[in-house]
Coordinates of C-alpha atoms in Angstrom, one line a residue:
X1041 CA -95.6 -3.8 -116.3
X1042 CA -93.9 -2.0 -113.2
X1043 CA -93.4 -3.8 -110.8
X1044 CA -96.0 -2.5 -107.8
X1045 CA -94.7 -4.2 -104.8
X1046 CA -91.3 -3.3 -105.4
X1047 CA -92.3 0.5 -105.3
X1048 CA -94.8 0.3 -102.3
X1049 CA -92.2 -1.7 -100.0
X1050 CA -89.8 1.5 -100.6
X1051 CA -93.0 4.0 -99.4
X1052 CA -93.5 2.2 -96.7
X1053 CA -89.8 1.7 -95.2
X1054 CA -89.7 5.5 -95.7
X1055 CA -92.8 5.5 -93.4
X1056 CA -91.6 3.2 -90.9
X1057 CA -87.8 5.3 -90.8
X1058 CA -90.2 8.6 -90.2
X1059 CA -92.8 7.5 -88.5
X1060 CA -94.1 11.2 -87.3
X1061 CA -94.0 12.8 -90.4
X1062 CA -97.8 11.8 -91.1
X1063 CA -99.0 12.8 -87.4
X1064 CA -96.8 16.2 -88.0
X1065 CA -99.0 17.0 -91.7
X1066 CA -101.7 15.9 -89.7
X1067 CA -101.8 18.3 -86.7
X1068 CA -99.9 21.5 -89.4
X1069 CA -103.2 20.6 -91.3
X1070 CA -105.4 21.0 -88.3
X1071 CA -103.9 24.4 -87.6
X1072 CA -104.1 25.5 -90.9
X1073 CA -108.0 24.6 -90.7
X1074 CA -108.9 26.1 -87.6
X1075 CA -106.9 29.6 -88.8
X1076 CA -108.5 29.5 -91.9
X1077 CA -112.2 28.4 -90.9
X1078 CA -111.1 31.6 -88.3
X1079 CA -110.3 33.6 -91.5
X1080 CA -113.9 32.3 -93.2
X1081 CA -111.8 31.0 -96.3
X1082 CA -113.3 28.1 -98.0
X1083 CA -110.4 25.8 -98.0
X1084 CA -110.7 24.8 -94.5
X1085 CA -114.0 23.2 -96.0
X1086 CA -111.9 21.4 -98.6
X1087 CA -109.5 19.8 -95.6
X1088 CA -112.4 18.4 -93.5
X1089 CA -114.2 16.9 -96.9
X1090 CA -110.6 15.4 -97.9
X1091 CA -111.0 13.8 -94.1
X1092 CA -114.4 12.1 -93.9
X1093 CA -113.8 10.6 -97.3
X1094 CA -110.8 9.2 -95.9
X1095 CA -112.5 7.8 -93.6
X1096 CA -115.3 6.5 -95.6
X1097 CA -112.6 5.2 -97.4
X1098 CA -112.0 3.3 -93.9
X1099 CA -115.0 2.2 -93.7
X1100 CA -114.9 0.2 -97.3
X1101 CA -111.2 -1.2 -97.1
X1102 CA -112.1 -4.7 -97.0
X1103 CA -114.9 -4.9 -99.3
X1104 CA -112.7 -2.4 -102.0
X1105 CA -109.9 -4.6 -101.2
X1106 CA -111.7 -7.5 -102.4
X1107 CA -113.0 -6.3 -105.5
X1108 CA -109.7 -4.9 -106.0
X1109 CA -108.5 -7.9 -106.4
X1110 CA -111.1 -10.2 -108.3
X1111 CA -110.8 -7.2 -110.3
X1112 CA -107.2 -6.8 -111.6
X1113 CA -106.3 -10.1 -109.8
X1114 CA -103.1 -8.3 -107.9
X1115 CA -103.9 -7.9 -103.8
X1116 CA -102.8 -5.1 -102.1
X1117 CA -100.1 -6.0 -99.2
X1118 CA -101.5 -6.9 -96.2
X1119 CA -98.6 -3.9 -94.6
X1120 CA -99.6 -1.1 -97.0
X1121 CA -103.3 -1.6 -95.3
X1122 CA -102.6 -1.6 -91.8
X1123 CA -100.3 1.2 -92.2
X1124 CA -103.0 2.9 -94.3
X1125 CA -105.3 3.0 -91.4
X1126 CA -102.7 4.4 -88.8
X1127 CA -102.2 7.0 -91.0
X1128 CA -105.7 7.8 -91.1
X1129 CA -106.0 7.6 -87.8
X1130 CA -103.0 10.3 -87.1
X1131 CA -104.1 12.5 -89.4
X1132 CA -107.6 12.7 -87.8
X1133 CA -106.4 12.7 -84.6
X1134 CA -104.2 15.5 -84.7
X1135 CA -106.4 17.4 -87.1
X1136 CA -108.9 17.7 -84.5
X1137 CA -106.7 18.5 -81.6
X1138 CA -106.2 22.4 -82.2
X1139 CA -109.7 22.6 -82.4
X1140 CA -110.4 21.0 -79.2
X1141 CA -107.7 22.4 -77.3
X1142 CA -108.5 26.0 -77.6
X1143 CA -112.4 25.2 -77.0
X1144 CA -111.8 23.5 -73.9
X1145 CA -112.9 24.4 -70.3
X1146 CA -109.6 23.3 -68.4
X1147 CA -111.1 23.3 -65.3
X1148 CA -114.5 21.2 -66.3
X1149 CA -114.9 17.5 -67.2
X1150 CA -113.8 18.3 -70.9
X1151 CA -110.5 18.4 -69.7
X1152 CA -110.8 14.3 -69.4
X1153 CA -112.2 14.3 -73.9
X1154 CA -109.6 16.5 -74.3
X1155 CA -106.4 14.3 -72.8
X1156 CA -108.0 11.0 -74.0
X1157 CA -108.2 12.7 -77.4
X1158 CA -104.2 13.5 -76.7
X1159 CA -103.5 9.9 -75.2
X1160 CA -105.0 8.9 -78.7
X1161 CA -103.1 10.4 -80.7
X1162 CA -99.9 9.3 -79.3
X1163 CA -100.7 5.8 -79.3
X1164 CA -101.2 6.3 -82.8
X1165 CA -98.1 7.2 -83.6
X1166 CA -96.2 5.0 -81.5
X1167 CA -96.5 1.6 -83.3
X1168 CA -95.5 -0.5 -80.2
X1169 CA -98.3 0.5 -78.6
X1170 CA -100.3 1.0 -81.7
X1171 CA -99.9 -2.8 -83.5
X1172 CA -98.7 -4.6 -79.8
X1173 CA -101.3 -3.4 -77.6
X1174 CA -104.2 -1.7 -79.2
X1175 CA -104.9 -3.4 -82.4
X1176 CA -104.2 -6.8 -80.9
X1177 CA -107.2 -6.1 -79.1
X1178 CA -110.1 -5.9 -81.0
X1179 CA -112.6 -4.2 -78.9
X1180 CA -110.0 -2.0 -77.8
X1181 CA -109.3 -0.7 -81.3
X1182 CA -112.6 -0.6 -82.4
X1183 CA -113.3 1.9 -79.3
X1184 CA -110.3 3.7 -80.3
X1185 CA -111.8 3.9 -84.1
X1186 CA -115.3 5.2 -83.0
X1187 CA -113.3 7.8 -80.4
X1188 CA -111.3 9.1 -83.7
X1189 CA -114.5 9.1 -86.1
X1190 CA -117.1 11.1 -83.6
X1191 CA -114.0 13.5 -82.8
X1192 CA -113.6 14.3 -86.2
X1193 CA -117.5 14.3 -87.0
X1194 CA -117.9 17.1 -84.5
X1195 CA -115.1 18.9 -85.7
X1196 CA -116.1 18.8 -89.7
X1197 CA -119.8 18.5 -90.0
X1198 CA -120.3 22.0 -88.6
X1199 CA -118.0 23.3 -91.1
X1200 CA -119.5 21.6 -94.0
X1201 CA -122.8 21.0 -93.4
X1202 CA -123.2 24.4 -91.5
X1203 CA -125.0 22.6 -88.9
X1204 CA -125.6 23.9 -85.1
X1205 CA -123.7 22.5 -82.4
X1206 CA -126.3 20.7 -81.5
X1207 CA -127.7 19.0 -84.7
X1208 CA -124.0 18.6 -85.3
X1209 CA -123.7 16.5 -81.6
X1210 CA -126.5 14.2 -82.2
X1211 CA -125.6 13.6 -85.8
X1212 CA -121.7 12.1 -85.0
X1213 CA -122.9 11.0 -81.8
X1214 CA -126.0 8.4 -84.0
X1215 CA -123.1 7.4 -87.0
X1216 CA -120.8 6.4 -84.0
X1217 CA -123.7 4.5 -82.8
X1218 CA -124.2 2.6 -85.9
X1219 CA -120.8 1.9 -86.8
X1220 CA -120.2 0.7 -83.1
X1221 CA -122.8 -1.9 -83.5
X1222 CA -121.4 -4.0 -86.6
X1223 CA -118.0 -3.4 -84.9
X1224 CA -119.2 -5.1 -82.2
X1225 CA -121.1 -7.7 -84.0
X1226 CA -117.7 -9.0 -85.6
X1227 CA -116.2 -9.1 -82.0
X1228 CA -119.0 -10.3 -80.3
X1229 CA -120.5 -13.6 -83.0
X1230 CA -124.5 -13.4 -83.1
X1231 CA -124.7 -17.2 -83.0
X1232 CA -127.8 -16.4 -80.3
X1233 CA -131.2 -14.1 -80.5
X1234 CA -129.9 -13.0 -76.7
X1235 CA -126.4 -12.1 -78.5
X1236 CA -128.6 -9.6 -80.7
X1237 CA -130.2 -8.5 -77.4
X1238 CA -126.7 -7.8 -76.2
X1239 CA -124.8 -6.1 -78.5
X1240 CA -127.9 -4.0 -78.8
X1241 CA -127.9 -2.7 -75.1
X1242 CA -124.0 -2.2 -75.7
X1243 CA -125.0 0.0 -78.4
X1244 CA -127.5 1.8 -76.7
X1245 CA -125.7 2.3 -73.8
X1246 CA -122.6 3.7 -75.6
X1247 CA -125.1 6.4 -77.0
X1248 CA -126.8 7.2 -73.8
X1249 CA -123.2 8.2 -71.9
X1250 CA -122.5 10.2 -75.4
X1251 CA -125.6 12.2 -74.5
X1252 CA -125.3 12.3 -70.4
X1253 CA -121.9 13.4 -70.8
X1254 CA -122.2 15.7 -73.5
X1255 CA -121.3 18.6 -71.3
X1256 CA -117.6 17.1 -71.7
X1257 CA -117.1 17.1 -74.7
X1258 CA -116.4 21.0 -75.6
X1259 CA -117.7 22.7 -78.9
X1260 CA -115.0 22.4 -81.7
X1261 CA -115.9 25.2 -83.6
X1262 CA -117.4 27.4 -80.6
X1263 CA -114.8 29.4 -78.7
X1264 CA -115.2 32.9 -77.0
X1265 CA -112.6 35.7 -77.7
X1266 CA -113.6 38.0 -75.2
X1267 CA -115.5 37.9 -72.1
X1268 CA -116.4 40.3 -68.9
X1269 CA -118.5 41.0 -65.7
X1270 CA -119.3 44.2 -65.4
X1271 CA -121.4 46.8 -64.0
X1272 CA -121.1 48.9 -66.8
X1273 CA -122.1 49.0 -70.5
X1274 CA -120.8 51.3 -73.1
X1275 CA -123.8 50.8 -75.7
X1276 CA -122.3 53.5 -78.3
X1277 CA -119.2 51.0 -78.7
X1278 CA -120.8 47.9 -77.3
X1279 CA -117.8 47.3 -75.0
X1280 CA -117.9 46.3 -71.5
X1281 CA -116.5 48.4 -68.3
X1282 CA -113.7 46.8 -66.0
X1283 CA -114.4 43.1 -65.8
X1284 CA -115.2 42.0 -62.2
X1285 CA -114.2 39.8 -59.5
X1286 CA -115.6 40.7 -56.1
X1287 CA -118.6 42.9 -55.9
X1288 CA -120.4 44.0 -53.0
X1289 CA -124.6 43.2 -52.4
X1290 CA -125.5 47.0 -52.0
X1291 CA -123.2 47.6 -55.3
X1292 CA -124.9 44.7 -57.4
X1293 CA -128.7 45.9 -56.2
X1294 CA -127.5 49.6 -57.8
X1295 CA -125.9 48.4 -60.5
X1296 CA -127.2 44.9 -61.4
X1297 CA -124.1 43.3 -63.8
X1298 CA -123.7 42.0 -67.3
X1299 CA -122.2 39.0 -68.6
X1300 CA -120.5 39.7 -72.3
X1301 CA -119.7 37.5 -74.5
X1302 CA -118.0 37.2 -77.9
X1303 CA -118.0 33.7 -79.3
X1304 CA -116.3 33.2 -82.8
X1305 CA -118.2 30.8 -84.6
X1306 CA -117.7 29.4 -88.5
X1307 CA -119.1 31.4 -91.5
X1308 CA -122.7 30.3 -92.1
X1309 CA -123.9 29.2 -88.6
X1310 CA -126.2 30.3 -86.9
X1311 CA -126.4 29.2 -83.2
X1312 CA -128.8 29.8 -80.4
X1313 CA -126.9 29.9 -77.2
X1314 CA -127.7 30.2 -73.4
X1315 CA -125.9 33.0 -70.8
X1316 CA -127.1 30.0 -67.5
X1317 CA -126.7 32.5 -64.2
X1318 CA -125.9 30.3 -61.0
X1319 CA -125.1 31.0 -57.6
X1320 CA -124.0 28.2 -54.9
X1321 CA -124.3 25.2 -58.1
X1322 CA -128.5 26.4 -58.4
X1323 CA -129.1 27.7 -61.4
X1324 CA -131.2 31.3 -61.1
X1325 CA -131.9 32.4 -64.7
X1326 CA -131.3 30.6 -68.6
X1327 CA -131.4 33.6 -71.4
X1328 CA -131.2 32.5 -74.6
X1329 CA -129.1 34.6 -76.8
X1330 CA -128.7 33.9 -81.2
X1331 CA -125.5 34.2 -82.6
X1332 CA -124.4 34.1 -86.1
X1333 CA -120.9 33.4 -87.5
X1334 CA -118.7 34.5 -89.7
X1335 CA -117.1 37.8 -87.9
X1336 CA -113.9 37.7 -86.9
X1337 CA -113.8 39.3 -83.6
X1338 CA -116.5 37.0 -82.8
X1339 CA -120.4 37.5 -82.2
X1340 CA -120.8 39.6 -79.3
X1341 CA -124.1 38.8 -77.0
X1342 CA -124.8 40.4 -73.7
X1343 CA -127.2 40.0 -70.5
X1344 CA -128.3 42.1 -68.1
X1345 CA -129.6 40.8 -64.6
X1346 CA -131.1 43.4 -61.7
X1347 CA -132.9 41.5 -60.1
X1348 CA -130.9 39.3 -57.4
X1349 CA -132.2 36.9 -54.9
X1350 CA -132.1 38.6 -51.1
X1351 CA -129.3 35.8 -50.1
X1352 CA -126.8 36.6 -53.2
X1353 CA -123.3 36.3 -51.4
X1354 CA -121.3 33.5 -52.4
X1355 CA -120.1 32.3 -55.6
X1356 CA -121.7 33.3 -59.1
X1357 CA -121.3 31.4 -62.5
X1358 CA -122.7 32.6 -65.8
X1359 CA -122.0 29.4 -68.0
X1360 CA -122.6 29.7 -71.7
X1361 CA -124.2 26.8 -73.0
X1362 CA -125.4 25.2 -76.2
X1363 CA -128.6 24.6 -76.8
X1364 CA -128.2 20.6 -75.7
X1365 CA -126.0 22.0 -72.8
X1366 CA -122.1 21.3 -74.2
X1367 CA -120.1 24.3 -72.3
X1368 CA -118.2 26.9 -74.5
X1369 CA -117.1 28.9 -71.4
X1370 CA -117.4 30.0 -67.4
X1371 CA -117.6 33.5 -66.0
X1372 CA -117.2 33.8 -62.7
X1373 CA -117.1 35.9 -59.8
X1374 CA -118.2 36.7 -55.8
X1375 CA -120.8 38.1 -53.8
X1376 CA -119.0 39.3 -50.3
X1377 CA -120.5 41.5 -47.4
X1378 CA -117.9 44.5 -48.2
X1379 CA -118.1 47.5 -50.2
X1380 CA -115.1 46.5 -52.1
X1381 CA -115.4 45.5 -55.5
X1382 CA -111.9 43.9 -57.7
X1383 CA -111.9 44.8 -60.6
X1384 CA -109.9 43.5 -63.9
X1385 CA -110.0 44.7 -67.9
X1386 CA -112.2 42.4 -70.3
X1387 CA -110.3 39.4 -71.0
X1388 CA -109.8 38.1 -74.6
X1389 CA -108.5 34.9 -73.5
X1390 CA -110.9 32.5 -73.6
X1391 CA -109.5 29.6 -71.7
X1392 CA -110.6 28.8 -68.5
X1393 CA -113.2 31.1 -68.9
X1394 CA -117.1 30.3 -69.6
X1395 CA -120.2 31.9 -69.4
X1396 CA -123.0 30.4 -68.9
X1397 CA -126.4 30.8 -67.6
X1398 CA -128.2 31.3 -63.8
X1399 CA -131.2 33.0 -63.8
X1400 CA -130.0 36.1 -65.6
X1401 CA -132.2 38.8 -66.8
X1402 CA -131.0 40.3 -70.2
X1403 CA -131.2 44.4 -70.3
X1404 CA -131.1 46.4 -73.2
X1405 CA -130.3 49.7 -73.0
X1406 CA -132.4 51.5 -71.6
X1407 CA -135.4 48.7 -71.4
X1408 CA -136.6 46.2 -69.2
X1409 CA -134.2 43.5 -67.7
X1410 CA -136.3 40.6 -69.4
X1411 CA -134.5 41.6 -73.1
X1412 CA -131.1 39.8 -74.1
X1413 CA -128.7 42.3 -76.1
X1414 CA -126.3 41.0 -78.9
X1415 CA -124.7 42.7 -82.0
X1416 CA -122.0 41.7 -84.5

């Protein structure tokens, strides 16, 4: 019979000698999956499915190993199990990073979440930090574990099950809460009914914090491909005119403004988003738009606002949000008392430019200003 321990030892030695290989593979697979999702190729679904299967293995690792020992009368080396856990963390974190990096609005609270994921990814490939600092503190390791799973689910569920962003967030948060309870129970043994109440309260607190801070979590599979705030719109070609950075009140009341967004979503995903027009941090209009995934250039949608308040001077935002309030992007412009407008060409750069709803009045060509326009 082959000496499996000797082979396992050799594999472990190679992995320890080149610790960045697994992380590099995870990052490359994440980039590949991101590109494949963009091109609507089915292989991306397989990559995400394999990732989730590896997480199921991690959840039931101890039970499976006990069953293996009982049946085959052999034990799997402990270093291999510990490295397997680390490998899954590395693969998961570097898999999701490309998605969150592209979809993050960097001048918002989403910066915190994505930076946290990046820091966790670095910890996973630095053995002294991972084993001596993280793994030695059970509660910290479990928090790390739950965060990684939460991010992986947010990325994989829309691809595999074609769930909307709102559905994926709720399901991912629910799974994270369920898994956090037994994890915390293992760290804080239940030897009194007060401990049960405390653990329930901690679990609910985790879920409540995740829900209240949902706007800080980027929608992993939705991103902007083109955005513009313009006074003109080409109805025939479905394209906006020059994008406005500053506009006078007289021009604003004469022509109104179009908020144009092109949003990339995975194939088979039907999503409701909102253009939220905001003036001086106050919501003015919220307009619903239904988008459909599968178009490489993104699903084009726009709203036309014509009725502005008497006091329109100041900073405006058009925020693009999901049904649950996750931020996809923000468009910004300033209304002035002058008669000079500052124009730029529409941009295809989604970073830092996010559409949102204030009280916007979407207007179709030659129609009332209360109907949103959209096209694929």
